[in-house]
Amino acid sequence: MSDEVLAAMNEAARCSIDMHELHIAAGKRLAQLTQNEAAYVTSGCAAALVLAVLAIRNNGDPSGIISFPGHAERPFEVVMHTAHRIPYDSALALAGATIRQIGNAQQTFEWELEAAITKETAAVLYVPGTHLAQVALPLDVVVAIAHARGIPVVVDAAAQLPPVENLWSFTRDQGADIAVFSGGKALGGPQASGLMVGRTDLIEAARQNGAPYQRWARALKVGKEEIAGLITAVSRFVSLDHRAVHQDWLKTVQSWHAAFEDTPGVIASIEPTNEAGQPVPRLHLGISNPERARKVLDFIDASNPRVMVLPDMRNGQPHGLWLTPEILKAGEPGNVQNVVLSSIDQSK
């Protein structure tokens, strides 16, 4: 986190405040910053998914809120592409929802979404990102089909920053009713924070379900420190010169490439996007021998100070690794380079 974010959290920790008022004021400010109708701070992106589904389920009605998690009058389904199933979608169960899948790993048709929407459907959850199978229907098509049947669309955009435009693109431009983001990834906010943006009525309904009310989602409480930190982080993020940031990342990756390109047994290549398809360049180091690749990863893992890399795992075997510059501070790219080079040398 930046010094500004840490300072905001430190200041908030020294204050006492009405949490209802803070949530409302924070939401208004974040809505302005993200060019959305409304916004709400949560304790993470998974928490935002739970609150989004609860909001859709009870629309903020107190009688519906306090009756949960009792037996529902009818099944409560969220439609998802098979290609969009991720480990995090288990959060939907906390809101009492079950998942109805459409399509398969190779294709999805519009009629499948149309047929899946029934009287039991509460919402459609859409998970963008090129790291998922590219056979899902486009978001605008999903929105059109769902809205024609009175069904809201929620976008899980946890790792879909940058670009900064995604803060408003999914909702304002493409028509999704809610989009949720992690506060602690690209935004640079507190790790235990999330951002929900979208329709005013649904955001307010989500707020009615959460802390400081003594309701089901009180367990997903977010503190005043995280709220202050996230506001500062979002304000900082939207004001960044993202082109300059990208150029700095690219220079780092190019420098790494120059250092590794002649390393025996290693194939270095620059990739323009990260694992989630976002415009964050990274370096791939391919190691054809899985046994050696595993040794390299073990040596890196044992480094002090410790360096974390993303293993390239295929068929249960390591085939190299990726280096990403996104969170590194001044001087750290060189340290990462030295640790990886040393680990490769030790693996011979």
mmCIF file of C-alpha atoms in Angstrom:
data_model
loop_
_atom_site.group_PDB
_atom_site.id
_atom_site.type_symbol
_atom_site.label_atom_id
_atom_site.label_comp_id
_atom_site.label_asym_id
_atom_site.label_seq_id
_atom_site.Cartn_x
_atom_site.Cartn_y
_atom_site.Cartn_z
ATOM 1 C CA MET A 1 0.000 0.000 0.000
ATOM 2 C CA SER A 2 1.065 3.562 -0.607
ATOM 3 C CA ASP A 3 2.004 5.971 2.158
ATOM 4 C CA GLU A 4 -1.228 7.894 1.467
ATOM 5 C CA VAL A 5 -3.372 4.814 2.051
ATOM 6 C CA LEU A 6 -1.504 3.901 5.226
ATOM 7 C CA ALA A 7 -1.848 7.476 6.501
ATOM 8 C CA ALA A 8 -5.598 7.450 5.862
ATOM 9 C CA MET A 9 -5.999 4.171 7.723
ATOM 10 C CA ASN A 10 -3.888 5.418 10.610
ATOM 11 C CA GLU A 11 -5.964 8.585 10.893
ATOM 12 C CA ALA A 12 -9.208 6.604 10.800
ATOM 13 C CA ALA A 13 -7.936 4.324 13.553
ATOM 14 C CA ARG A 14 -7.607 7.343 15.845
ATOM 15 C CA CYS A 15 -11.211 8.475 15.297
ATOM 16 C CA SER A 16 -14.652 7.414 16.463
ATOM 17 C CA ILE A 17 -17.495 7.679 13.965
ATOM 18 C CA ASP A 18 -21.044 6.538 13.259
ATOM 19 C CA MET A 19 -20.523 3.605 10.885
ATOM 20 C CA HIS A 20 -23.873 4.093 9.143
ATOM 21 C CA GLU A 21 -22.893 7.654 8.276
ATOM 22 C CA LEU A 22 -19.413 6.583 7.214
ATOM 23 C CA HIS A 23 -20.716 3.883 4.864
ATOM 24 C CA ILE A 24 -23.143 6.310 3.236
ATOM 25 C CA ALA A 25 -20.554 9.071 2.830
ATOM 26 C CA ALA A 26 -17.918 6.631 1.575
ATOM 27 C CA GLY A 27 -20.362 5.204 -0.940
ATOM 28 C CA LYS A 28 -21.169 8.641 -2.326
ATOM 29 C CA ARG A 29 -17.503 9.513 -2.718
ATOM 30 C CA LEU A 30 -16.607 6.179 -4.324
ATOM 31 C CA ALA A 31 -19.555 6.471 -6.700
ATOM 32 C CA GLN A 32 -18.182 9.820 -7.854
ATOM 33 C CA LEU A 33 -14.677 8.457 -8.275
ATOM 34 C CA THR A 34 -15.835 5.404 -10.222
ATOM 35 C CA GLN A 35 -18.552 7.156 -12.273
ATOM 36 C CA ASN A 36 -21.303 4.892 -10.942
ATOM 37 C CA GLU A 37 -24.747 5.477 -9.487
ATOM 38 C CA ALA A 38 -23.706 4.105 -6.107
ATOM 39 C CA ALA A 39 -20.928 2.254 -4.319
ATOM 40 C CA TYR A 40 -20.340 0.291 -1.133
ATOM 41 C CA VAL A 41 -17.226 -0.876 0.731
ATOM 42 C CA THR A 42 -17.096 -4.543 1.725
ATOM 43 C CA SER A 43 -14.589 -6.751 3.513
ATOM 44 C CA GLY A 44 -13.405 -8.287 0.243
ATOM 45 C CA CYS A 45 -14.637 -9.281 -3.193
ATOM 46 C CA ALA A 46 -16.086 -12.594 -1.996
ATOM 47 C CA ALA A 47 -18.003 -10.670 0.659
ATOM 48 C CA ALA A 48 -19.249 -8.343 -2.069
ATOM 49 C CA LEU A 49 -20.590 -11.341 -3.996
ATOM 50 C CA VAL A 50 -22.462 -12.565 -0.925
ATOM 51 C CA LEU A 51 -23.932 -9.125 -0.249
ATOM 52 C CA ALA A 52 -24.861 -8.612 -3.895
ATOM 53 C CA VAL A 53 -26.854 -11.846 -3.961
ATOM 54 C CA LEU A 54 -28.470 -11.092 -0.594
ATOM 55 C CA ALA A 55 -29.451 -7.655 -1.905
ATOM 56 C CA ILE A 56 -31.094 -9.225 -4.935
ATOM 57 C CA ARG A 57 -32.715 -11.874 -2.755
ATOM 58 C CA ASN A 58 -34.436 -9.563 -0.263
ATOM 59 C CA ASN A 59 -34.132 -6.106 -1.889
ATOM 60 C CA GLY A 60 -33.199 -4.676 1.498
ATOM 61 C CA ASP A 61 -36.590 -5.517 3.015
ATOM 62 C CA PRO A 62 -36.123 -5.971 6.790
ATOM 63 C CA SER A 63 -38.583 -8.862 7.019
ATOM 64 C CA GLY A 64 -36.755 -10.731 4.276
ATOM 65 C CA ILE A 65 -33.385 -9.950 5.803
ATOM 66 C CA ILE A 66 -34.175 -11.197 9.300
ATOM 67 C CA SER A 67 -35.883 -14.360 8.021
ATOM 68 C CA PHE A 68 -32.686 -15.503 6.303
ATOM 69 C CA PRO A 69 -31.194 -18.144 6.461
ATOM 70 C CA GLY A 70 -34.516 -19.848 7.112
ATOM 71 C CA HIS A 71 -36.183 -21.967 4.498
ATOM 72 C CA ALA A 72 -36.831 -20.058 1.293
ATOM 73 C CA GLU A 73 -40.282 -20.145 -0.248
ATOM 74 C CA ARG A 74 -38.722 -21.180 -3.561
ATOM 75 C CA PRO A 75 -35.337 -22.243 -4.960
ATOM 76 C CA PHE A 76 -32.928 -19.373 -5.480
ATOM 77 C CA GLU A 77 -30.651 -19.825 -8.482
ATOM 78 C CA VAL A 78 -27.781 -17.864 -9.977
ATOM 79 C CA VAL A 79 -26.964 -18.631 -13.609
ATOM 80 C CA MET A 80 -23.299 -18.969 -14.586
ATOM 81 C CA HIS A 81 -21.410 -20.021 -17.683
ATOM 82 C CA THR A 82 -19.657 -23.346 -17.199
ATOM 83 C CA ALA A 83 -16.588 -21.544 -18.557
ATOM 84 C CA HIS A 84 -16.876 -19.026 -15.695
ATOM 85 C CA ARG A 85 -16.889 -21.480 -12.784
ATOM 86 C CA ILE A 86 -14.152 -20.500 -10.334
ATOM 87 C CA PRO A 87 -13.269 -21.534 -6.756
ATOM 88 C CA TYR A 88 -14.627 -18.240 -5.451
ATOM 89 C CA ASP A 89 -18.184 -18.845 -6.654
ATOM 90 C CA SER A 90 -18.731 -20.938 -3.515
ATOM 91 C CA ALA A 91 -19.494 -17.570 -1.894
ATOM 92 C CA LEU A 92 -22.912 -17.719 -3.531
ATOM 93 C CA ALA A 93 -23.887 -20.570 -1.209
ATOM 94 C CA LEU A 94 -23.442 -18.255 1.783
ATOM 95 C CA ALA A 95 -26.295 -16.201 0.361
ATOM 96 C CA GLY A 96 -28.437 -19.302 -0.026
ATOM 97 C CA ALA A 97 -28.047 -19.548 -3.790
ATOM 98 C CA THR A 98 -27.446 -22.552 -5.992
ATOM 99 C CA ILE A 99 -25.731 -22.366 -9.374
ATOM 100 C CA ARG A 100 -27.331 -23.305 -12.677
ATOM 101 C CA GLN A 101 -24.685 -23.742 -15.389
ATOM 102 C CA ILE A 102 -25.035 -22.959 -19.068
ATOM 103 C CA GLY A 103 -22.798 -24.037 -21.935
ATOM 104 C CA ASN A 104 -19.699 -26.174 -21.666
ATOM 105 C CA ALA A 105 -15.942 -25.836 -21.996
ATOM 106 C CA GLN A 106 -16.170 -25.440 -25.776
ATOM 107 C CA GLN A 107 -19.276 -23.399 -26.551
ATOM 108 C CA THR A 108 -22.259 -21.488 -25.196
ATOM 109 C CA PHE A 109 -25.396 -20.499 -27.066
ATOM 110 C CA GLU A 110 -27.857 -17.678 -26.401
ATOM 111 C CA TRP A 111 -30.754 -20.123 -26.225
ATOM 112 C CA GLU A 112 -29.044 -21.866 -23.310
ATOM 113 C CA LEU A 113 -29.139 -18.688 -21.247
ATOM 114 C CA GLU A 114 -32.709 -18.016 -22.298
ATOM 115 C CA ALA A 115 -33.757 -21.525 -21.272
ATOM 116 C CA ALA A 116 -31.876 -21.373 -17.960
ATOM 117 C CA ILE A 117 -33.743 -18.285 -16.763
ATOM 118 C CA THR A 118 -36.864 -19.467 -14.950
ATOM 119 C CA LYS A 119 -39.068 -18.289 -12.094
ATOM 120 C CA GLU A 120 -36.362 -19.639 -9.791
ATOM 121 C CA THR A 121 -33.620 -17.415 -11.264
ATOM 122 C CA ALA A 122 -32.350 -14.561 -9.104
ATOM 123 C CA ALA A 123 -29.364 -13.289 -11.073
ATOM 124 C CA VAL A 124 -26.708 -14.014 -13.660
ATOM 125 C CA LEU A 125 -23.096 -13.959 -12.455
ATOM 126 C CA TYR A 126 -20.563 -13.023 -15.136
ATOM 127 C CA VAL A 127 -16.806 -13.503 -14.664
ATOM 128 C CA PRO A 128 -14.705 -11.699 -17.294
ATOM 129 C CA GLY A 129 -11.043 -12.421 -17.999
ATOM 130 C CA THR A 130 -8.983 -14.141 -20.654
ATOM 131 C CA HIS A 131 -7.718 -16.658 -18.083
ATOM 132 C CA LEU A 132 -11.125 -18.314 -18.365
ATOM 133 C CA ALA A 133 -12.344 -20.346 -21.321
ATOM 134 C CA GLN A 134 -13.210 -17.965 -24.145
ATOM 135 C CA VAL A 135 -16.533 -19.568 -24.993
ATOM 136 C CA ALA A 136 -18.856 -17.471 -22.854
ATOM 137 C CA LEU A 137 -21.442 -15.144 -24.339
ATOM 138 C CA PRO A 138 -20.371 -11.472 -24.505
ATOM 139 C CA LEU A 139 -21.448 -9.395 -21.519
ATOM 140 C CA ASP A 140 -23.702 -7.121 -23.562
ATOM 141 C CA VAL A 141 -25.577 -10.155 -24.895
ATOM 142 C CA VAL A 142 -25.964 -11.571 -21.381
ATOM 143 C CA VAL A 143 -27.257 -8.229 -20.107
ATOM 144 C CA ALA A 144 -29.771 -7.922 -22.941
ATOM 145 C CA ILE A 145 -31.159 -11.435 -22.433
ATOM 146 C CA ALA A 146 -31.268 -11.168 -18.636
ATOM 147 C CA HIS A 147 -32.786 -7.686 -18.508
ATOM 148 C CA ALA A 148 -35.470 -8.633 -21.011
ATOM 149 C CA ARG A 149 -36.591 -11.151 -18.386
ATOM 150 C CA GLY A 150 -36.179 -8.836 -15.395
ATOM 151 C CA ILE A 151 -33.038 -10.538 -14.115
ATOM 152 C CA PRO A 152 -30.036 -8.514 -12.827
ATOM 153 C CA VAL A 153 -26.453 -9.214 -13.879
ATOM 154 C CA VAL A 154 -23.546 -9.209 -11.415
ATOM 155 C CA VAL A 155 -19.952 -8.998 -12.676
ATOM 156 C CA ASP A 156 -17.169 -10.528 -10.577
ATOM 157 C CA ALA A 157 -14.325 -8.235 -11.609
ATOM 158 C CA ALA A 158 -12.050 -9.056 -8.677
ATOM 159 C CA ALA A 159 -8.855 -9.036 -10.754
ATOM 160 C CA GLN A 160 -10.034 -6.946 -13.709
ATOM 161 C CA LEU A 161 -7.962 -3.846 -12.980
ATOM 162 C CA PRO A 162 -6.227 -2.300 -14.862
ATOM 163 C CA PRO A 163 -7.558 -0.793 -17.080
ATOM 164 C CA VAL A 164 -9.060 1.891 -14.854
ATOM 165 C CA GLU A 165 -12.055 2.151 -17.196
ATOM 166 C CA ASN A 166 -13.327 -1.188 -15.909
ATOM 167 C CA LEU A 167 -14.449 0.612 -12.754
ATOM 168 C CA TRP A 168 -17.343 2.004 -14.775
ATOM 169 C CA SER A 169 -17.299 0.041 -18.033
ATOM 170 C CA PHE A 170 -19.076 -3.096 -16.787
ATOM 171 C CA THR A 171 -21.899 -1.122 -15.183
ATOM 172 C CA ARG A 172 -22.313 2.298 -16.769
ATOM 173 C CA ASP A 173 -21.250 1.327 -20.293
ATOM 174 C CA GLN A 174 -22.192 -2.351 -20.621
ATOM 175 C CA GLY A 175 -25.271 -2.374 -18.442
ATOM 176 C CA ALA A 176 -24.450 -4.776 -15.616
ATOM 177 C CA ASP A 177 -26.388 -4.044 -12.440
ATOM 178 C CA ILE A 178 -23.493 -4.638 -10.039
ATOM 179 C CA ALA A 179 -19.731 -5.049 -10.422
ATOM 180 C CA VAL A 180 -17.436 -6.091 -7.589
ATOM 181 C CA PHE A 181 -13.675 -5.563 -7.277
ATOM 182 C CA SER A 182 -10.937 -6.553 -4.848
ATOM 183 C CA GLY A 183 -9.659 -3.633 -2.843
ATOM 184 C CA GLY A 184 -6.232 -5.099 -2.231
ATOM 185 C CA LYS A 185 -5.045 -5.992 -5.722
ATOM 186 C CA ALA A 186 -4.446 -3.345 -8.393
ATOM 187 C CA LEU A 187 -6.337 -0.700 -6.422
ATOM 188 C CA GLY A 188 -3.632 -0.860 -3.776
ATOM 189 C CA GLY A 189 -6.074 -0.640 -0.894
ATOM 190 C CA PRO A 190 -6.368 -2.752 2.264
ATOM 191 C CA GLN A 191 -6.237 -6.466 1.555
ATOM 192 C CA ALA A 192 -9.409 -7.056 3.575
ATOM 193 C CA SER A 193 -11.510 -4.685 1.482
ATOM 194 C CA GLY A 194 -13.712 -4.894 -1.577
ATOM 195 C CA LEU A 195 -15.628 -2.470 -3.755
ATOM 196 C CA MET A 196 -19.198 -2.898 -4.978
ATOM 197 C CA VAL A 197 -20.547 -0.468 -7.587
ATOM 198 C CA GLY A 198 -23.754 -0.238 -9.574
ATOM 199 C CA ARG A 199 -27.476 0.406 -9.234
ATOM 200 C CA THR A 200 -28.499 2.643 -6.351
ATOM 201 C CA ASP A 201 -31.335 0.411 -5.151
ATOM 202 C CA LEU A 202 -29.227 -2.748 -5.090
ATOM 203 C CA ILE A 203 -26.258 -1.062 -3.425
ATOM 204 C CA GLU A 204 -28.557 0.306 -0.725
ATOM 205 C CA ALA A 205 -30.112 -3.136 -0.303
ATOM 206 C CA ALA A 206 -26.630 -4.601 0.148
ATOM 207 C CA ARG A 207 -25.874 -2.005 2.817
ATOM 208 C CA GLN A 208 -29.070 -2.922 4.652
ATOM 209 C CA ASN A 209 -27.873 -6.523 4.860
ATOM 210 C CA GLY A 210 -24.431 -5.777 6.283
ATOM 211 C CA ALA A 211 -22.775 -4.392 9.400
ATOM 212 C CA PRO A 212 -23.286 -2.415 11.537
ATOM 213 C CA TYR A 213 -26.769 -3.950 11.424
ATOM 214 C CA GLN A 214 -27.128 -7.129 13.508
ATOM 215 C CA ARG A 215 -28.002 -9.273 10.516
ATOM 216 C CA TRP A 216 -26.744 -12.363 8.689
ATOM 217 C CA ALA A 217 -23.942 -10.536 6.883
ATOM 218 C CA ARG A 218 -22.632 -8.773 9.986
ATOM 219 C CA ALA A 219 -19.862 -11.364 9.937
ATOM 220 C CA LEU A 220 -18.642 -9.634 6.762
ATOM 221 C CA LYS A 221 -17.959 -6.427 8.678
ATOM 222 C CA VAL A 222 -15.488 -3.918 7.235
ATOM 223 C CA GLY A 223 -13.742 -1.504 9.605
ATOM 224 C CA LYS A 224 -13.463 2.253 9.377
ATOM 225 C CA GLU A 225 -9.763 1.871 8.694
ATOM 226 C CA GLU A 226 -10.403 -0.246 5.593
ATOM 227 C CA ILE A 227 -13.070 2.181 4.396
ATOM 228 C CA ALA A 228 -10.726 5.155 4.711
ATOM 229 C CA GLY A 229 -7.918 3.208 3.085
ATOM 230 C CA LEU A 230 -10.036 2.097 0.142
ATOM 231 C CA ILE A 231 -11.362 5.594 -0.556
ATOM 232 C CA THR A 232 -7.800 6.885 -0.642
ATOM 233 C CA ALA A 233 -6.627 3.970 -2.786
ATOM 234 C CA VAL A 234 -9.403 4.419 -5.361
ATOM 235 C CA SER A 235 -8.825 8.176 -5.475
ATOM 236 C CA ARG A 236 -5.137 7.547 -6.086
ATOM 237 C CA PHE A 237 -5.782 4.811 -8.666
ATOM 238 C CA VAL A 238 -8.119 6.860 -10.859
ATOM 239 C CA SER A 239 -5.668 9.783 -10.872
ATOM 240 C CA LEU A 240 -2.597 7.738 -11.859
ATOM 241 C CA ASP A 241 -0.904 8.191 -15.214
ATOM 242 C CA HIS A 242 -1.590 4.601 -16.236
ATOM 243 C CA ARG A 243 0.383 4.891 -19.466
ATOM 244 C CA ALA A 244 3.466 5.912 -17.525
ATOM 245 C CA VAL A 245 2.918 3.095 -15.040
ATOM 246 C CA HIS A 246 2.630 0.607 -17.894
ATOM 247 C CA GLN A 247 5.841 1.909 -19.454
ATOM 248 C CA ASP A 248 7.669 1.434 -16.164
ATOM 249 C CA TRP A 249 6.397 -2.139 -15.952
ATOM 250 C CA LEU A 250 7.444 -2.807 -19.530
ATOM 251 C CA LYS A 251 10.944 -1.449 -18.906
ATOM 252 C CA THR A 252 11.305 -3.771 -15.928
ATOM 253 C CA VAL A 253 10.163 -6.796 -17.934
ATOM 254 C CA GLN A 254 12.459 -5.876 -20.826
ATOM 255 C CA SER A 255 15.368 -5.589 -18.397
ATOM 256 C CA TRP A 256 14.555 -9.024 -17.009
ATOM 257 C CA HIS A 257 14.346 -10.435 -20.520
ATOM 258 C CA ALA A 258 17.804 -9.117 -21.340
ATOM 259 C CA ALA A 259 19.172 -10.750 -18.186
ATOM 260 C CA PHE A 260 17.642 -14.174 -18.873
ATOM 261 C CA GLU A 261 17.573 -14.488 -22.668
ATOM 262 C CA ASP A 262 20.989 -16.166 -22.920
ATOM 263 C CA THR A 263 20.573 -18.419 -19.877
ATOM 264 C CA PRO A 264 21.207 -22.073 -20.897
ATOM 265 C CA GLY A 265 18.159 -24.303 -20.582
ATOM 266 C CA VAL A 266 15.781 -21.381 -20.185
ATOM 267 C CA ILE A 267 13.557 -19.728 -22.787
ATOM 268 C CA ALA A 268 12.647 -16.154 -21.832
ATOM 269 C CA SER A 269 9.678 -14.460 -23.463
ATOM 270 C CA ILE A 270 7.715 -11.288 -22.785
ATOM 271 C CA GLU A 271 3.934 -11.585 -22.512
ATOM 272 C CA PRO A 272 1.762 -8.443 -22.836
ATOM 273 C CA THR A 273 -0.860 -9.469 -20.264
ATOM 274 C CA ASN A 274 -1.044 -11.180 -16.906
ATOM 275 C CA GLU A 275 -2.835 -14.417 -16.038
ATOM 276 C CA ALA A 276 -6.212 -12.650 -15.826
ATOM 277 C CA GLY A 277 -5.765 -10.979 -19.204
ATOM 278 C CA GLN A 278 -5.128 -7.518 -17.809
ATOM 279 C CA PRO A 279 -2.592 -5.178 -19.490
ATOM 280 C CA VAL A 280 0.229 -5.970 -17.083
ATOM 281 C CA PRO A 281 3.320 -7.232 -18.959
ATOM 282 C CA ARG A 282 5.243 -10.134 -17.481
ATOM 283 C CA LEU A 283 8.200 -12.388 -18.241
ATOM 284 C CA HIS A 284 7.803 -16.108 -18.821
ATOM 285 C CA LEU A 285 10.786 -18.349 -18.155
ATOM 286 C CA GLY A 286 10.249 -21.715 -19.814
ATOM 287 C CA ILE A 287 12.158 -24.721 -18.470
ATOM 288 C CA SER A 288 11.531 -27.867 -20.497
ATOM 289 C CA ASN A 289 12.815 -30.297 -17.869
ATOM 290 C CA PRO A 290 10.131 -30.579 -15.137
ATOM 291 C CA GLU A 291 12.613 -31.945 -12.593
ATOM 292 C CA ARG A 292 14.885 -28.957 -13.065
ATOM 293 C CA ALA A 293 11.931 -26.577 -13.070
ATOM 294 C CA ARG A 294 10.835 -27.945 -9.710
ATOM 295 C CA LYS A 295 14.338 -27.456 -8.303
ATOM 296 C CA VAL A 296 14.353 -23.853 -9.520
ATOM 297 C CA LEU A 297 11.010 -23.199 -7.850
ATOM 298 C CA ASP A 298 12.197 -24.829 -4.615
ATOM 299 C CA PHE A 299 15.358 -22.702 -4.526
ATOM 300 C CA ILE A 300 13.318 -19.552 -5.186
ATOM 301 C CA ASP A 301 10.863 -20.484 -2.443
ATOM 302 C CA ALA A 302 13.746 -20.900 0.018
ATOM 303 C CA SER A 303 15.258 -17.504 -0.806
ATOM 304 C CA ASN A 304 15.847 -14.922 1.921
ATOM 305 C CA PRO A 305 14.379 -12.374 1.602
ATOM 306 C CA ARG A 306 11.712 -14.533 0.042
ATOM 307 C CA VAL A 307 10.696 -14.064 -3.588
ATOM 308 C CA MET A 308 7.290 -15.238 -4.801
ATOM 309 C CA VAL A 309 6.768 -16.245 -8.436
ATOM 310 C CA LEU A 310 3.876 -17.799 -10.352
ATOM 311 C CA PRO A 311 4.704 -21.398 -11.365
ATOM 312 C CA ASP A 312 3.828 -22.535 -14.875
ATOM 313 C CA MET A 313 2.076 -25.809 -14.080
ATOM 314 C CA ARG A 314 0.869 -28.121 -16.844
ATOM 315 C CA ASN A 315 -0.447 -31.646 -16.314
ATOM 316 C CA GLY A 316 0.645 -31.427 -12.710
ATOM 317 C CA GLN A 317 4.262 -30.729 -13.657
ATOM 318 C CA PRO A 318 6.199 -27.428 -13.492
ATOM 319 C CA HIS A 319 7.424 -26.082 -16.826
ATOM 320 C CA GLY A 320 8.777 -22.718 -15.743
ATOM 321 C CA LEU A 321 7.510 -19.578 -14.073
ATOM 322 C CA TRP A 322 6.333 -16.009 -14.564
ATOM 323 C CA LEU A 323 7.771 -12.784 -13.165
ATOM 324 C CA THR A 324 5.387 -9.829 -12.799
ATOM 325 C CA PRO A 325 6.480 -6.254 -11.950
ATOM 326 C CA GLU A 326 3.124 -4.938 -10.707
ATOM 327 C CA ILE A 327 3.738 -4.647 -6.961
ATOM 328 C CA LEU A 328 7.510 -4.216 -6.886
ATOM 329 C CA LYS A 329 9.101 -1.155 -5.334
ATOM 330 C CA ALA A 330 12.281 0.616 -6.440
ATOM 331 C CA GLY A 331 15.264 -1.722 -6.267
ATOM 332 C CA GLU A 332 13.207 -4.890 -5.939
ATOM 333 C CA PRO A 333 13.227 -5.954 -9.627
ATOM 334 C CA GLY A 334 16.992 -6.390 -9.387
ATOM 335 C CA ASN A 335 16.659 -8.460 -6.226
ATOM 336 C CA VAL A 336 14.086 -10.704 -7.914
ATOM 337 C CA GLN A 337 16.355 -11.109 -10.921
ATOM 338 C CA ASN A 338 19.333 -12.089 -8.783
ATOM 339 C CA VAL A 339 17.365 -14.651 -6.770
ATOM 340 C CA VAL A 340 15.932 -16.314 -9.882
ATOM 341 C CA LEU A 341 19.280 -16.354 -11.685
ATOM 342 C CA SER A 342 20.941 -17.887 -8.633
ATOM 343 C CA SER A 343 18.184 -20.496 -8.332
ATOM 344 C CA ILE A 344 18.559 -21.457 -11.981
ATOM 345 C CA ASP A 345 22.317 -21.792 -11.526
ATOM 346 C CA GLN A 346 21.891 -23.989 -8.418
ATOM 347 C CA SER A 347 19.477 -26.281 -10.254
ATOM 348 C CA LYS A 348 22.085 -27.520 -12.740
#
